[in-house]
Amino acid sequence: VRQDDFFEINSLAYPVFIGSKLWIRLREFVQPYLKPGGIFIFADQNTLKFCLPLLVENIPELGDHLSYAVMPGEESKDISGLEEVWNWLMKSGATRESLLVNLGGGVVSDLGGFAAATFHRGMPYINIPTSLIGQVDAAIGGKTGINVAGVKNQAGIFYDPLAVFIFPGFLATLPENHFMSGFAEIIKSALLAGKNSLHMLKANLNPGDESIFGHILETVKFKCDIVAKDPHDRSVRKILNFGHTIGHAFESLFNQNDMPGMLHGEAVAAGMICEALISSEINGLSKWEQNEIASLITKYFEIKPLEKKYFDNLMELLAHDKKRNSDRFKFTLLESPGKPCIDCSVGSESIIRALRSYNQIIEE
Ligand SMILES: NC(=O)c1ccc[n+]([C@@H]2O[C@H](COP(=O)([O-])OP(=O)(O)OC[C@H]3O[C@@H](n4cnc5c(N)ncnc54)[C@H](O)[C@@H]3O)[C@@H](O)[C@H]2O)c1
């Protein structure tokens, strides 16, 4: 699939446009708002610098409209970041008839989306995602929100954009580590979607080259299909948590003081290896498939071992996770690629065994 093709996905309540020829559609979309006080462009300082010029180059009319940028990074996705956006909108005279344009990664779409949902009790917004996580995941599905007291996504609301515009050209300036975070989501989606997508990924792929576009498209279509079936995350949408239960615990643990740090993508990659191991112990995933999954992931990610002395810390972090139910844990597991199961009950002993095997896989 070539990125200069152009696709419109219509499985959700709003259209998702993807490809390098989407500017015509974007122009049509913003046209009714092209008046003073009509359009407000929200970004972070990186996307303001790297992505706004590209946007204005393609739609010069947007150059006349106000923009505002928060500091890049997760720290901005909190109550003071939200207040910043509200203040800016209020002082600049935005109304319920204005359009908020979120130009950035997941932080911008989560925070900007929440600001749009709450400003004057709801103003329209569109997402123009610029990071790979934004393009394949965060910009789609209407989940908006902020972190509270350092805990992720504690306050938020489902509030749909009017449309999503995915222009792969923005990825040219995205730093490699952030690219790989999105790539972990592409692998996850392929594991959930099944054989065909997985087969495509196994072919020798250089994540940075143009062939990534086909994978972005597949991942976007898959996410749209799942969200369409369960917009409020009560049932089937939970399959998208695969790899994330243990992944989030790895991410928190490795980013504590005196630990070596771990990027989100690496954590999700490690989480998928562990959850595939649990799947093969209790959910019928064949040993052969589990091995295939581990080798696919280790081909793209440098996986860090988890020293035994940290197993208890990891279990504590999992216990704090909201998916916990009594003394057992709820996971999304695989029966095989393409056959995920939600709400699987997992005992702590299975998790510990998976962590041991995970370390062995890395040593091999
Ligand atoms: N709402 C959802 O459904 C959903 C889904 C997944 C993730 N998320 C959220 O998304 C966030 C993670 O998303 P993210 O990885 O995009 O984070 P991010 O928005 O912080 O972007 C990552 C970094 O890349 C920079 N960047 C983005 N696009 C760029 C470009 N084109 N060129 C140069 N730099 C660029 C940003 O400035 C930032 O420094 C988390 O807060 C997560 O909770 C939400």
CSV table of C-alpha atoms and ligand atoms in Angstrom, one decimal:
chain,number,residue,atom,x,y,z
A,1,VAL,CA,0.0,0.0,0.0
A,2,ARG,CA,1.4,3.4,-0.9
A,3,GLN,CA,1.0,6.4,1.3
A,4,ASP,CA,0.1,8.6,-1.6
A,5,ASP,CA,-3.1,6.6,-1.8
A,6,PHE,CA,-5.9,8.1,0.2
A,7,PHE,CA,-8.3,6.3,2.4
A,8,GLU,CA,-11.5,7.2,4.2
A,9,ILE,CA,-12.6,4.9,7.0
A,10,ASN,CA,-16.2,5.2,7.9
A,11,SER,CA,-16.8,2.6,10.6
A,12,LEU,CA,-17.1,5.2,13.4
A,13,ALA,CA,-19.5,8.0,14.0
A,14,TYR,CA,-16.9,10.3,12.5
A,15,PRO,CA,-14.6,9.9,9.4
A,16,VAL,CA,-10.9,9.0,9.7
A,17,PHE,CA,-8.9,10.1,6.7
A,18,ILE,CA,-5.5,8.7,6.1
A,19,GLY,CA,-2.8,9.2,3.4
A,20,SER,CA,-0.7,12.0,2.0
A,21,LYS,CA,-3.5,13.4,-0.1
A,22,LEU,CA,-5.9,14.3,2.7
A,23,TRP,CA,-5.3,18.0,2.5
A,24,ILE,CA,-8.2,18.6,0.2
A,25,ARG,CA,-10.6,16.9,2.7
A,26,LEU,CA,-9.1,18.8,5.6
A,27,ARG,CA,-9.5,22.1,3.7
A,28,GLU,CA,-13.2,21.3,3.1
A,29,PHE,CA,-13.6,20.4,6.7
A,30,VAL,CA,-12.2,23.6,8.2
A,31,GLN,CA,-13.8,25.8,5.6
A,32,PRO,CA,-16.9,26.7,7.6
A,33,TYR,CA,-14.7,27.8,10.5
A,34,LEU,CA,-12.4,30.0,8.5
A,35,LYS,CA,-13.4,33.3,10.2
A,36,PRO,CA,-12.0,35.3,13.0
A,37,GLY,CA,-12.3,33.3,16.2
A,38,GLY,CA,-13.2,30.3,14.2
A,39,ILE,CA,-10.2,28.0,14.6
A,40,PHE,CA,-7.8,27.4,17.5
A,41,ILE,CA,-4.7,25.2,16.9
A,42,PHE,CA,-3.5,23.4,19.9
A,43,ALA,CA,0.0,21.8,19.9
A,44,ASP,CA,3.1,21.1,22.0
A,45,GLN,CA,6.3,23.0,21.5
A,46,ASN,CA,7.7,20.3,19.2
A,47,THR,CA,4.7,19.9,17.0
A,48,LEU,CA,4.3,23.6,16.9
A,49,LYS,CA,7.9,23.8,15.5
A,50,PHE,CA,7.9,20.7,13.3
A,51,CYS,CA,4.3,20.1,12.2
A,52,LEU,CA,2.5,23.5,12.1
A,53,PRO,CA,4.7,24.8,9.2
A,54,LEU,CA,3.8,21.7,7.2
A,55,LEU,CA,0.1,22.1,8.0
A,56,VAL,CA,0.2,25.8,7.0
A,57,GLU,CA,2.1,25.0,3.9
A,58,ASN,CA,-0.7,22.8,2.8
A,59,ILE,CA,-3.6,24.9,4.1
A,60,PRO,CA,-2.3,28.5,4.1
A,61,GLU,CA,-5.6,29.8,5.4
A,62,LEU,CA,-4.8,28.2,8.7
A,63,GLY,CA,-1.8,30.4,9.1
A,64,ASP,CA,-4.0,33.3,10.1
A,65,HIS,CA,-5.4,31.4,13.1
A,66,LEU,CA,-4.3,31.4,16.7
A,67,SER,CA,-2.1,28.6,18.0
A,68,TYR,CA,-1.0,27.6,21.5
A,69,ALA,CA,1.6,25.1,22.6
A,70,VAL,CA,2.2,23.4,25.9
A,71,MET,CA,5.6,21.9,27.0
A,72,PRO,CA,6.1,18.6,25.3
A,73,GLY,CA,5.7,15.4,27.3
A,74,GLU,CA,3.4,13.6,29.7
A,75,GLU,CA,3.9,16.3,32.4
A,76,SER,CA,1.6,18.7,30.5
A,77,LYS,CA,-1.3,16.2,30.6
A,78,ASP,CA,-2.5,17.3,34.0
A,79,ILE,CA,-4.9,19.7,35.6
A,80,SER,CA,-2.6,22.7,35.2
A,81,GLY,CA,-2.1,21.8,31.5
A,82,LEU,CA,-5.9,21.7,31.2
A,83,GLU,CA,-6.2,25.0,32.9
A,84,GLU,CA,-3.7,26.5,30.5
A,85,VAL,CA,-5.7,25.4,27.5
A,86,TRP,CA,-9.0,26.7,29.0
A,87,ASN,CA,-7.4,30.0,29.8
A,88,TRP,CA,-6.0,30.4,26.3
A,89,LEU,CA,-9.4,29.5,24.7
A,90,MET,CA,-11.2,31.9,27.0
A,91,LYS,CA,-8.8,34.8,26.7
A,92,SER,CA,-8.7,34.4,22.9
A,93,GLY,CA,-12.5,34.5,22.6
A,94,ALA,CA,-13.3,30.9,21.6
A,95,THR,CA,-16.9,29.9,21.7
A,96,ARG,CA,-18.9,26.7,21.4
A,97,GLU,CA,-19.0,27.4,17.6
A,98,SER,CA,-15.2,27.5,17.3
A,99,LEU,CA,-13.2,24.5,16.2
A,100,LEU,CA,-10.2,23.2,18.2
A,101,VAL,CA,-7.5,21.5,16.1
A,102,ASN,CA,-5.3,19.1,18.0
A,103,LEU,CA,-2.0,18.9,16.3
A,104,GLY,CA,0.4,16.6,18.1
A,105,GLY,CA,0.8,13.2,19.8
A,106,GLY,CA,-1.3,11.4,22.3
A,107,VAL,CA,-0.7,14.1,25.0
A,108,VAL,CA,-2.1,16.8,22.7
A,109,SER,CA,-5.1,14.8,21.6
A,110,ASP,CA,-5.9,13.5,25.2
A,111,LEU,CA,-5.5,16.9,26.8
A,112,GLY,CA,-6.9,19.0,23.9
A,113,GLY,CA,-9.9,16.5,23.6
A,114,PHE,CA,-10.7,16.9,27.2
A,115,ALA,CA,-10.4,20.7,27.0
A,116,ALA,CA,-12.8,20.6,24.0
A,117,ALA,CA,-15.2,18.4,25.9
A,118,THR,CA,-15.4,20.7,28.8
A,119,PHE,CA,-14.9,24.2,27.4
A,120,HIS,CA,-18.3,25.9,27.4
A,121,ARG,CA,-19.7,22.4,28.0
A,122,GLY,CA,-18.3,21.1,24.7
A,123,MET,CA,-16.9,22.6,21.6
A,124,PRO,CA,-16.1,20.7,18.3
A,125,TYR,CA,-12.6,19.4,17.7
A,126,ILE,CA,-10.6,17.5,15.2
A,127,ASN,CA,-7.4,15.4,15.7
A,128,ILE,CA,-4.4,15.7,13.4
A,129,PRO,CA,-2.0,13.2,15.0
A,130,THR,CA,1.7,13.6,14.5
A,131,SER,CA,3.3,10.8,16.5
A,132,LEU,CA,3.0,7.1,15.6
A,133,ILE,CA,1.1,6.4,18.8
A,134,GLY,CA,-1.2,9.3,18.0
A,135,GLN,CA,-1.8,8.0,14.4
A,136,VAL,CA,-2.5,4.4,15.2
A,137,ASP,CA,-4.1,4.7,18.6
A,138,ALA,CA,-4.6,7.8,20.7
A,139,ALA,CA,-6.3,10.1,18.1
A,140,ILE,CA,-9.0,7.5,17.4
A,141,GLY,CA,-11.7,6.4,19.8
A,142,GLY,CA,-12.8,9.4,21.7
A,143,LYS,CA,-11.0,8.7,24.9
A,144,THR,CA,-9.9,12.1,26.4
A,145,GLY,CA,-8.4,12.9,29.7
A,146,ILE,CA,-5.6,13.8,32.1
A,147,ASN,CA,-3.4,12.3,34.8
A,148,VAL,CA,-4.1,13.1,38.4
A,149,ALA,CA,-1.4,13.2,41.1
A,150,GLY,CA,0.9,11.4,38.7
A,151,VAL,CA,-1.5,8.5,38.1
A,152,LYS,CA,-2.4,8.1,34.4
A,153,ASN,CA,-5.7,8.9,32.9
A,154,GLN,CA,-7.6,9.3,36.2
A,155,ALA,CA,-10.0,12.0,35.0
A,156,GLY,CA,-11.5,12.1,31.5
A,157,ILE,CA,-14.5,11.6,29.3
A,158,PHE,CA,-15.4,9.9,26.1
A,159,TYR,CA,-15.8,12.8,23.6
A,160,ASP,CA,-15.6,12.2,19.9
A,161,PRO,CA,-13.7,14.4,17.4
A,162,LEU,CA,-15.5,15.6,14.3
A,163,ALA,CA,-12.9,13.8,12.2
A,164,VAL,CA,-9.3,12.5,12.3
A,165,PHE,CA,-6.7,13.3,9.7
A,166,ILE,CA,-3.7,11.0,9.6
A,167,PHE,CA,-0.9,12.4,7.5
A,168,PRO,CA,2.1,10.0,7.6
A,169,GLY,CA,4.5,12.7,6.4
A,170,PHE,CA,4.6,14.1,10.0
A,171,LEU,CA,6.5,11.1,11.2
A,172,ALA,CA,9.6,12.2,9.4
A,173,THR,CA,10.6,14.4,12.3
A,174,LEU,CA,9.5,12.0,15.1
A,175,PRO,CA,12.4,10.9,17.3
A,176,GLU,CA,13.2,7.2,17.0
A,177,ASN,CA,12.3,6.2,20.6
A,178,HIS,CA,8.8,7.6,20.1
A,179,PHE,CA,8.5,5.9,16.8
A,180,MET,CA,9.2,2.6,18.4
A,181,SER,CA,6.5,3.2,21.0
A,182,GLY,CA,4.0,3.3,18.2
A,183,PHE,CA,5.6,0.4,16.5
A,184,ALA,CA,4.8,-1.7,19.6
A,185,GLU,CA,1.2,-0.9,19.2
A,186,ILE,CA,1.4,-2.0,15.5
A,187,ILE,CA,2.7,-5.3,16.6
A,188,LYS,CA,0.0,-5.6,19.3
A,189,SER,CA,-2.7,-4.9,16.8
A,190,ALA,CA,-1.3,-7.5,14.4
A,191,LEU,CA,-1.3,-10.1,17.1
A,192,LEU,CA,-4.9,-9.3,17.9
A,193,ALA,CA,-6.0,-9.1,14.2
A,194,GLY,CA,-4.5,-12.5,13.3
A,195,LYS,CA,-2.6,-14.4,10.7
A,196,ASN,CA,-2.6,-12.0,7.8
A,197,SER,CA,-1.3,-8.9,9.7
A,198,LEU,CA,1.2,-11.0,11.5
A,199,HIS,CA,2.5,-12.5,8.3
A,200,MET,CA,3.0,-9.0,6.9
A,201,LEU,CA,5.0,-8.0,10.0
A,202,LYS,CA,7.2,-11.1,9.8
A,203,ALA,CA,8.4,-10.1,6.4
A,204,ASN,CA,11.6,-8.2,6.8
A,205,LEU,CA,10.4,-4.8,7.7
A,206,ASN,CA,12.5,-1.8,8.4
A,207,PRO,CA,10.3,0.2,10.7
A,208,GLY,CA,11.5,3.5,9.4
A,209,ASP,CA,10.9,3.0,5.7
A,210,GLU,CA,7.8,3.7,3.6
A,211,SER,CA,6.4,0.2,3.9
A,212,ILE,CA,5.3,1.2,7.4
A,213,PHE,CA,2.3,3.0,5.9
A,214,GLY,CA,0.5,-0.3,5.1
A,215,HIS,CA,0.9,-1.3,8.8
A,216,ILE,CA,-0.4,2.1,10.0
A,217,LEU,CA,-3.4,1.7,7.7
A,218,GLU,CA,-4.1,-1.9,9.0
A,219,THR,CA,-3.7,-0.8,12.6
A,220,VAL,CA,-6.0,2.2,12.2
A,221,LYS,CA,-8.7,0.1,10.5
A,222,PHE,CA,-8.5,-2.5,13.2
A,223,LYS,CA,-8.8,0.1,16.0
A,224,CYS,CA,-11.8,1.7,14.2
A,225,ASP,CA,-13.5,-1.7,13.9
A,226,ILE,CA,-13.0,-2.5,17.6
A,227,VAL,CA,-14.1,0.9,18.8
A,228,ALA,CA,-17.2,0.8,16.6
A,229,LYS,CA,-18.2,-2.4,18.3
A,230,ASP,CA,-17.6,-1.1,21.9
A,231,PRO,CA,-17.2,2.7,21.9
A,232,HIS,CA,-17.2,2.9,25.8
A,233,ASP,CA,-14.7,0.2,26.5
A,234,ARG,CA,-17.0,-2.2,28.3
A,235,SER,CA,-16.4,-5.3,26.4
A,236,VAL,CA,-14.5,-6.1,23.2
A,237,ARG,CA,-12.4,-2.9,23.2
A,238,LYS,CA,-10.6,-4.3,26.2
A,239,ILE,CA,-8.7,-6.6,23.8
A,240,LEU,CA,-6.6,-3.5,23.1
A,241,ASN,CA,-5.1,-3.9,26.6
A,242,PHE,CA,-3.1,-6.9,25.5
A,243,GLY,CA,0.5,-6.5,26.7
A,244,HIS,CA,-0.4,-3.4,28.7
A,245,THR,CA,-1.2,-4.8,32.1
A,246,ILE,CA,2.3,-6.1,32.7
A,247,GLY,CA,3.7,-3.5,30.3
A,248,HIS,CA,2.5,-0.6,32.5
A,249,ALA,CA,3.9,-2.3,35.6
A,250,PHE,CA,7.3,-2.6,33.8
A,251,GLU,CA,7.1,1.0,32.8
A,252,SER,CA,6.4,2.2,36.3
A,253,LEU,CA,9.0,-0.1,37.9
A,254,PHE,CA,11.9,0.8,35.5
A,255,ASN,CA,11.2,4.5,35.8
A,256,GLN,CA,11.4,4.6,39.6
A,257,ASN,CA,14.5,6.3,41.1
A,258,ASP,CA,17.7,4.4,40.8
A,259,MET,CA,16.3,2.2,38.0
A,260,PRO,CA,17.6,2.3,34.4
A,261,GLY,CA,14.4,3.7,32.8
A,262,MET,CA,12.2,2.1,30.1
A,263,LEU,CA,10.5,3.6,27.2
A,264,HIS,CA,6.8,3.0,26.8
A,265,GLY,CA,7.3,0.9,23.6
A,266,GLU,CA,9.9,-1.3,25.3
A,267,ALA,CA,7.5,-1.8,28.2
A,268,VAL,CA,4.6,-2.8,26.0
A,269,ALA,CA,6.9,-5.1,24.1
A,270,ALA,CA,8.1,-6.8,27.3
A,271,GLY,CA,4.5,-6.9,28.5
A,272,MET,CA,3.4,-8.7,25.3
A,273,ILE,CA,6.1,-11.4,25.7
A,274,CYS,CA,5.0,-12.0,29.3
A,275,GLU,CA,1.3,-12.1,28.5
A,276,ALA,CA,1.9,-14.5,25.6
A,277,LEU,CA,3.7,-16.7,28.1
A,278,ILE,CA,0.7,-16.6,30.4
A,279,SER,CA,-1.5,-17.2,27.4
A,280,SER,CA,0.4,-20.4,26.6
A,281,GLU,CA,0.2,-21.6,30.2
A,282,ILE,CA,-3.5,-21.0,30.8
A,283,ASN,CA,-5.3,-20.0,27.7
A,284,GLY,CA,-4.3,-22.5,25.0
A,285,LEU,CA,-1.8,-20.5,23.0
A,286,SER,CA,0.5,-23.0,21.5
A,287,LYS,CA,4.1,-23.1,22.6
A,288,TRP,CA,5.1,-22.7,19.0
A,289,GLU,CA,3.0,-19.5,18.6
A,290,GLN,CA,4.3,-18.1,21.9
A,291,ASN,CA,7.9,-18.6,20.6
A,292,GLU,CA,7.0,-16.9,17.3
A,293,ILE,CA,5.6,-13.9,19.2
A,294,ALA,CA,8.7,-13.6,21.4
A,295,SER,CA,11.1,-13.8,18.4
A,296,LEU,CA,9.0,-11.3,16.5
A,297,ILE,CA,9.2,-8.8,19.4
A,298,THR,CA,12.9,-9.4,20.2
A,299,LYS,CA,13.7,-8.8,16.5
A,300,TYR,CA,12.6,-5.2,16.9
A,301,PHE,CA,13.0,-4.4,20.6
A,302,GLU,CA,15.9,-4.7,23.0
A,303,ILE,CA,14.3,-6.3,25.9
A,304,LYS,CA,15.6,-5.7,29.4
A,305,PRO,CA,15.6,-8.6,31.9
A,306,LEU,CA,13.8,-8.2,35.2
A,307,GLU,CA,16.0,-9.1,38.1
A,308,LYS,CA,14.3,-11.6,40.5
A,309,LYS,CA,14.6,-9.2,43.4
A,310,TYR,CA,12.1,-6.9,41.7
A,311,PHE,CA,9.4,-9.6,41.1
A,312,ASP,CA,7.6,-8.5,44.3
A,313,ASN,CA,7.7,-4.9,43.4
A,314,LEU,CA,6.2,-5.7,40.0
A,315,MET,CA,3.4,-7.7,41.7
A,316,GLU,CA,2.6,-4.8,44.0
A,317,LEU,CA,2.4,-2.5,41.0
A,318,LEU,CA,0.0,-5.0,39.3
A,319,ALA,CA,-2.1,-5.1,42.5
A,320,HIS,CA,-2.6,-1.4,42.3
A,321,ASP,CA,-3.8,-1.7,38.7
A,322,LYS,CA,-7.4,-1.0,38.2
A,323,LYS,CA,-8.0,-4.3,36.4
A,324,ARG,CA,-7.5,-6.3,39.6
A,325,ASN,CA,-10.3,-8.4,40.9
A,326,SER,CA,-10.0,-10.0,44.4
A,327,ASP,CA,-6.6,-11.9,44.7
A,328,ARG,CA,-6.6,-12.7,41.0
A,329,PHE,CA,-5.8,-10.4,38.1
A,330,LYS,CA,-7.7,-9.7,35.0
A,331,PHE,CA,-5.8,-9.9,31.7
A,332,THR,CA,-6.5,-9.9,28.0
A,333,LEU,CA,-4.8,-13.1,26.7
A,334,LEU,CA,-4.5,-14.8,23.4
A,335,GLU,CA,-5.8,-18.2,22.5
A,336,SER,CA,-4.0,-17.8,19.2
A,337,PRO,CA,-3.0,-14.8,17.1
A,338,GLY,CA,-6.4,-13.3,16.0
A,339,LYS,CA,-8.2,-14.9,18.9
A,340,PRO,CA,-7.9,-12.7,22.0
A,341,CYS,CA,-10.0,-13.3,25.2
A,342,ILE,CA,-10.8,-10.5,27.7
A,343,ASP,CA,-11.2,-10.6,31.5
A,344,CYS,CA,-9.1,-13.8,31.9
A,345,SER,CA,-8.5,-14.5,35.5
A,346,VAL,CA,-4.8,-15.0,36.3
A,347,GLY,CA,-3.3,-16.0,39.6
A,348,SER,CA,0.0,-14.5,40.8
A,349,GLU,CA,1.9,-17.8,40.5
A,350,SER,CA,1.3,-17.8,36.8
A,351,ILE,CA,2.6,-14.3,36.5
A,352,ILE,CA,5.8,-15.2,38.5
A,353,ARG,CA,6.3,-18.2,36.2
A,354,ALA,CA,5.9,-16.0,33.1
A,355,LEU,CA,8.5,-13.5,34.5
A,356,ARG,CA,11.0,-16.3,35.0
A,357,SER,CA,10.5,-17.6,31.5
A,358,TYR,CA,10.7,-14.0,30.2
A,359,ASN,CA,14.2,-13.7,31.7
A,360,GLN,CA,15.2,-17.0,30.1
A,361,ILE,CA,14.0,-15.9,26.7
A,362,ILE,CA,16.2,-12.9,26.9
A,363,GLU,CA,19.2,-14.9,28.0
A,364,GLU,CA,18.9,-17.2,25.0
B,1,LIG,N1,-6.8,8.3,24.2
B,1,LIG,C1,-6.3,7.1,23.8
B,1,LIG,O1,-7.0,6.2,23.4
B,1,LIG,C2,-4.8,6.9,24.0
B,1,LIG,C3,-4.2,5.7,23.4
B,1,LIG,C4,-2.9,5.6,23.6
B,1,LIG,C5,-2.1,6.5,24.2
B,1,LIG,N2,-2.7,7.6,24.8
B,1,LIG,C6,-1.9,8.6,25.5
B,1,LIG,O2,-1.0,9.1,24.5
B,1,LIG,C7,0.2,9.6,25.2
B,1,LIG,C8,1.4,9.0,24.5
B,1,LIG,O3,1.3,9.5,23.2
B,1,LIG,P1,2.6,10.0,22.4
B,1,LIG,O4,3.7,8.9,22.4
B,1,LIG,O5,2.2,10.5,21.1
B,1,LIG,O6,3.1,11.1,23.3
B,1,LIG,P2,3.5,12.7,23.1
B,1,LIG,O7,2.2,13.4,22.6
B,1,LIG,O8,4.1,13.2,24.3
B,1,LIG,O9,4.5,12.6,21.9
B,1,LIG,C9,5.7,12.1,22.0
B,1,LIG,C10,6.9,13.1,21.8
B,1,LIG,O10,7.0,13.2,20.4
B,1,LIG,C11,6.9,14.6,20.0
B,1,LIG,N3,6.3,14.7,18.7
B,1,LIG,C12,5.1,14.3,18.3
B,1,LIG,N4,5.0,14.4,17.0
B,1,LIG,C13,6.1,14.8,16.5
B,1,LIG,C14,6.6,15.1,15.2
B,1,LIG,N5,5.9,14.8,14.1
B,1,LIG,N6,7.9,15.5,15.1
B,1,LIG,C15,8.7,15.7,16.2
B,1,LIG,N7,8.3,15.5,17.4
B,1,LIG,C16,7.0,15.0,17.6
B,1,LIG,C17,6.1,15.3,21.1
B,1,LIG,O11,6.4,16.6,21.2
B,1,LIG,C18,6.6,14.5,22.3
B,1,LIG,O12,7.8,15.0,22.8
B,1,LIG,C19,0.0,9.1,26.7
B,1,LIG,O13,-0.4,10.2,27.5
B,1,LIG,C20,-1.1,8.1,26.6
B,1,LIG,O14,-1.8,7.9,27.8
B,1,LIG,C21,-4.0,7.8,24.7
